[in-house]
Amino acid sequence: DHEDEGDAQLATKTRPKTQRPPLYKVLLLNDDYTPMEFVVHVLERFFGITHQQAVDIMLTVHRKGLAVVGVFSHEIAETKVTQVMDYAQRNQHPLQCTMEKE
Ligand code: TYC
């Protein structure tokens, strides 16, 4: 019972837990119509990654159905999703982007 827990248990029970804000994955979804070059352009434009990283992520989405583009705070993730969705709609592509708590 509680008498034999020792110092280790006591330490873990009393150590204040550091609170970290939750992180959110931004996911890109595949579809049959959005051109590959447009997806690469979107990734470079809104996620500040290299051309090669953008190509790799686009191809992962194309082959597997979806991929994580990045992990961000709630506010940043929401901004990325809105930017991608608005830009895709403005260019009349059905590209879908969403976010999910890590
Ligand atoms: N599957 C699309 C095509 O063959 C390319 C594509 C990749 C679309 C990634 C969306 O998130 C996407 N043109």
mmCIF file of C-alpha atoms and ligand atoms in Angstrom:
data_model
loop_
_atom_site.group_PDB
_atom_site.id
_atom_site.type_symbol
_atom_site.label_atom_id
_atom_site.label_comp_id
_atom_site.label_asym_id
_atom_site.label_seq_id
_atom_site.Cartn_x
_atom_site.Cartn_y
_atom_site.Cartn_z
ATOM 1 C CA ASP A 1 0.000 0.000 0.000
ATOM 2 C CA HIS A 2 1.108 3.615 0.532
ATOM 3 C CA GLU A 3 3.918 3.070 3.112
ATOM 4 C CA ASP A 4 6.189 1.221 0.665
ATOM 5 C CA GLU A 5 5.949 3.581 -2.328
ATOM 6 C CA GLY A 6 9.418 5.007 -1.740
ATOM 7 C CA ASP A 7 10.956 8.303 -2.756
ATOM 8 C CA ALA A 8 10.514 7.847 -6.499
ATOM 9 C CA GLN A 9 6.700 7.580 -6.289
ATOM 10 C CA LEU A 10 6.569 10.443 -3.816
ATOM 11 C CA ALA A 11 8.610 12.595 -6.191
ATOM 12 C CA THR A 12 6.372 11.833 -9.181
ATOM 13 C CA LYS A 13 3.247 12.458 -7.108
ATOM 14 C CA THR A 14 4.399 15.827 -5.815
ATOM 15 C CA ARG A 15 6.336 17.188 -8.837
ATOM 16 C CA PRO A 16 4.273 19.977 -10.422
ATOM 17 C CA LYS A 17 3.244 18.986 -13.932
ATOM 18 C CA THR A 18 4.434 21.485 -16.573
ATOM 19 C CA GLN A 19 1.427 22.549 -18.653
ATOM 20 C CA ARG A 20 2.032 22.641 -22.409
ATOM 21 C CA PRO A 21 -0.559 23.934 -24.894
ATOM 22 C CA PRO A 22 -2.029 21.195 -27.096
ATOM 23 C CA LEU A 23 -0.552 20.848 -30.595
ATOM 24 C CA TYR A 24 -2.491 20.260 -33.799
ATOM 25 C CA LYS A 25 -1.517 18.319 -36.899
ATOM 26 C CA VAL A 26 -2.383 19.998 -40.197
ATOM 27 C CA LEU A 27 -3.407 17.284 -42.672
ATOM 28 C CA LEU A 28 -3.602 17.437 -46.441
ATOM 29 C CA LEU A 29 -6.071 15.089 -48.160
ATOM 30 C CA ASN A 30 -5.823 13.482 -51.584
ATOM 31 C CA ASP A 31 -8.364 13.944 -54.378
ATOM 32 C CA ASP A 32 -8.470 12.949 -58.050
ATOM 33 C CA TYR A 33 -8.563 16.449 -59.575
ATOM 34 C CA THR A 34 -6.156 18.923 -57.956
ATOM 35 C CA PRO A 35 -3.005 19.143 -60.117
ATOM 36 C CA MET A 36 0.183 17.907 -58.446
ATOM 37 C CA GLU A 37 1.996 21.183 -59.277
ATOM 38 C CA PHE A 38 -0.744 23.195 -57.551
ATOM 39 C CA VAL A 39 -0.374 21.125 -54.354
ATOM 40 C CA VAL A 40 3.411 21.614 -54.399
ATOM 41 C CA HIS A 41 2.898 25.367 -54.887
ATOM 42 C CA VAL A 42 0.432 25.521 -51.959
ATOM 43 C CA LEU A 43 2.850 23.697 -49.659
ATOM 44 C CA GLU A 44 5.731 26.039 -50.565
ATOM 45 C CA ARG A 45 3.540 29.148 -50.310
ATOM 46 C CA PHE A 46 1.877 28.526 -46.945
ATOM 47 C CA PHE A 47 4.233 26.215 -45.054
ATOM 48 C CA GLY A 48 7.630 27.744 -45.877
ATOM 49 C CA ILE A 49 9.205 24.438 -46.861
ATOM 50 C CA THR A 50 11.643 23.630 -49.665
ATOM 51 C CA HIS A 51 10.496 22.514 -53.126
ATOM 52 C CA GLN A 52 11.828 18.985 -52.480
ATOM 53 C CA GLN A 53 9.988 18.717 -49.119
ATOM 54 C CA ALA A 54 6.804 19.931 -50.846
ATOM 55 C CA VAL A 55 7.162 17.325 -53.622
ATOM 56 C CA ASP A 56 7.746 14.562 -51.037
ATOM 57 C CA ILE A 57 4.664 15.525 -48.974
ATOM 58 C CA MET A 58 2.478 15.861 -52.110
ATOM 59 C CA LEU A 59 3.562 12.381 -53.303
ATOM 60 C CA THR A 60 2.880 10.879 -49.847
ATOM 61 C CA VAL A 61 -0.650 12.334 -49.935
ATOM 62 C CA HIS A 62 -1.122 11.089 -53.510
ATOM 63 C CA ARG A 63 -0.030 7.526 -52.599
ATOM 64 C CA LYS A 64 -1.427 7.140 -49.080
ATOM 65 C CA GLY A 65 -4.519 9.399 -49.093
ATOM 66 C CA LEU A 66 -3.273 11.963 -46.585
ATOM 67 C CA ALA A 67 -0.173 13.253 -44.820
ATOM 68 C CA VAL A 68 0.759 15.514 -41.935
ATOM 69 C CA VAL A 69 2.144 18.784 -43.296
ATOM 70 C CA GLY A 70 3.168 20.182 -39.923
ATOM 71 C CA VAL A 71 2.334 20.481 -36.218
ATOM 72 C CA PHE A 72 1.314 23.872 -34.795
ATOM 73 C CA SER A 73 -0.520 25.696 -32.017
ATOM 74 C CA HIS A 74 -4.315 25.814 -32.446
ATOM 75 C CA GLU A 75 -4.258 29.378 -33.793
ATOM 76 C CA ILE A 76 -1.467 28.790 -36.319
ATOM 77 C CA ALA A 77 -2.989 25.481 -37.477
ATOM 78 C CA GLU A 78 -6.374 27.186 -37.998
ATOM 79 C CA THR A 79 -4.720 29.951 -40.030
ATOM 80 C CA LYS A 80 -2.910 27.418 -42.268
ATOM 81 C CA VAL A 81 -6.131 25.451 -42.903
ATOM 82 C CA THR A 82 -8.061 28.625 -43.763
ATOM 83 C CA GLN A 83 -5.300 29.890 -46.064
ATOM 84 C CA VAL A 84 -5.088 26.585 -47.966
ATOM 85 C CA MET A 85 -8.880 26.146 -48.229
ATOM 86 C CA ASP A 86 -9.435 29.751 -49.409
ATOM 87 C CA TYR A 87 -6.591 29.559 -51.946
ATOM 88 C CA ALA A 88 -7.825 26.210 -53.320
ATOM 89 C CA GLN A 89 -11.374 27.576 -53.680
ATOM 90 C CA ARG A 90 -10.118 30.769 -55.372
ATOM 91 C CA ASN A 91 -8.335 28.543 -57.896
ATOM 92 C CA GLN A 92 -11.326 26.198 -58.252
ATOM 93 C CA HIS A 93 -9.562 23.078 -56.983
ATOM 94 C CA PRO A 94 -11.219 20.619 -54.558
ATOM 95 C CA LEU A 95 -8.090 20.327 -52.377
ATOM 96 C CA GLN A 96 -8.966 19.632 -48.732
ATOM 97 C CA CYS A 97 -6.938 20.596 -45.680
ATOM 98 C CA THR A 98 -7.919 19.926 -42.071
ATOM 99 C CA MET A 99 -6.520 19.867 -38.531
ATOM 100 C CA GLU A 100 -6.560 17.326 -35.717
ATOM 101 C CA LYS A 101 -5.410 17.458 -32.087
ATOM 102 C CA GLU A 102 -2.131 15.543 -31.674
HETATM 103 N N1 TYC B 1 -4.112 12.942 -56.744
HETATM 104 C C1 TYC B 1 -3.857 14.206 -57.426
HETATM 105 C C2 TYC B 1 -3.558 13.926 -58.895
HETATM 106 O O1 TYC B 1 -3.321 12.788 -59.269
HETATM 107 C C3 TYC B 1 -2.669 14.960 -56.811
HETATM 108 C C4 TYC B 1 -2.916 15.389 -55.398
HETATM 109 C C5 TYC B 1 -1.914 15.241 -54.447
HETATM 110 C C6 TYC B 1 -4.114 15.982 -55.034
HETATM 111 C C7 TYC B 1 -2.095 15.684 -53.130
HETATM 112 C C8 TYC B 1 -4.328 16.414 -53.708
HETATM 113 O O2 TYC B 1 -3.477 16.715 -51.496
HETATM 114 C C9 TYC B 1 -3.311 16.257 -52.785
HETATM 115 N N2 TYC B 1 -3.592 14.962 -59.717
#
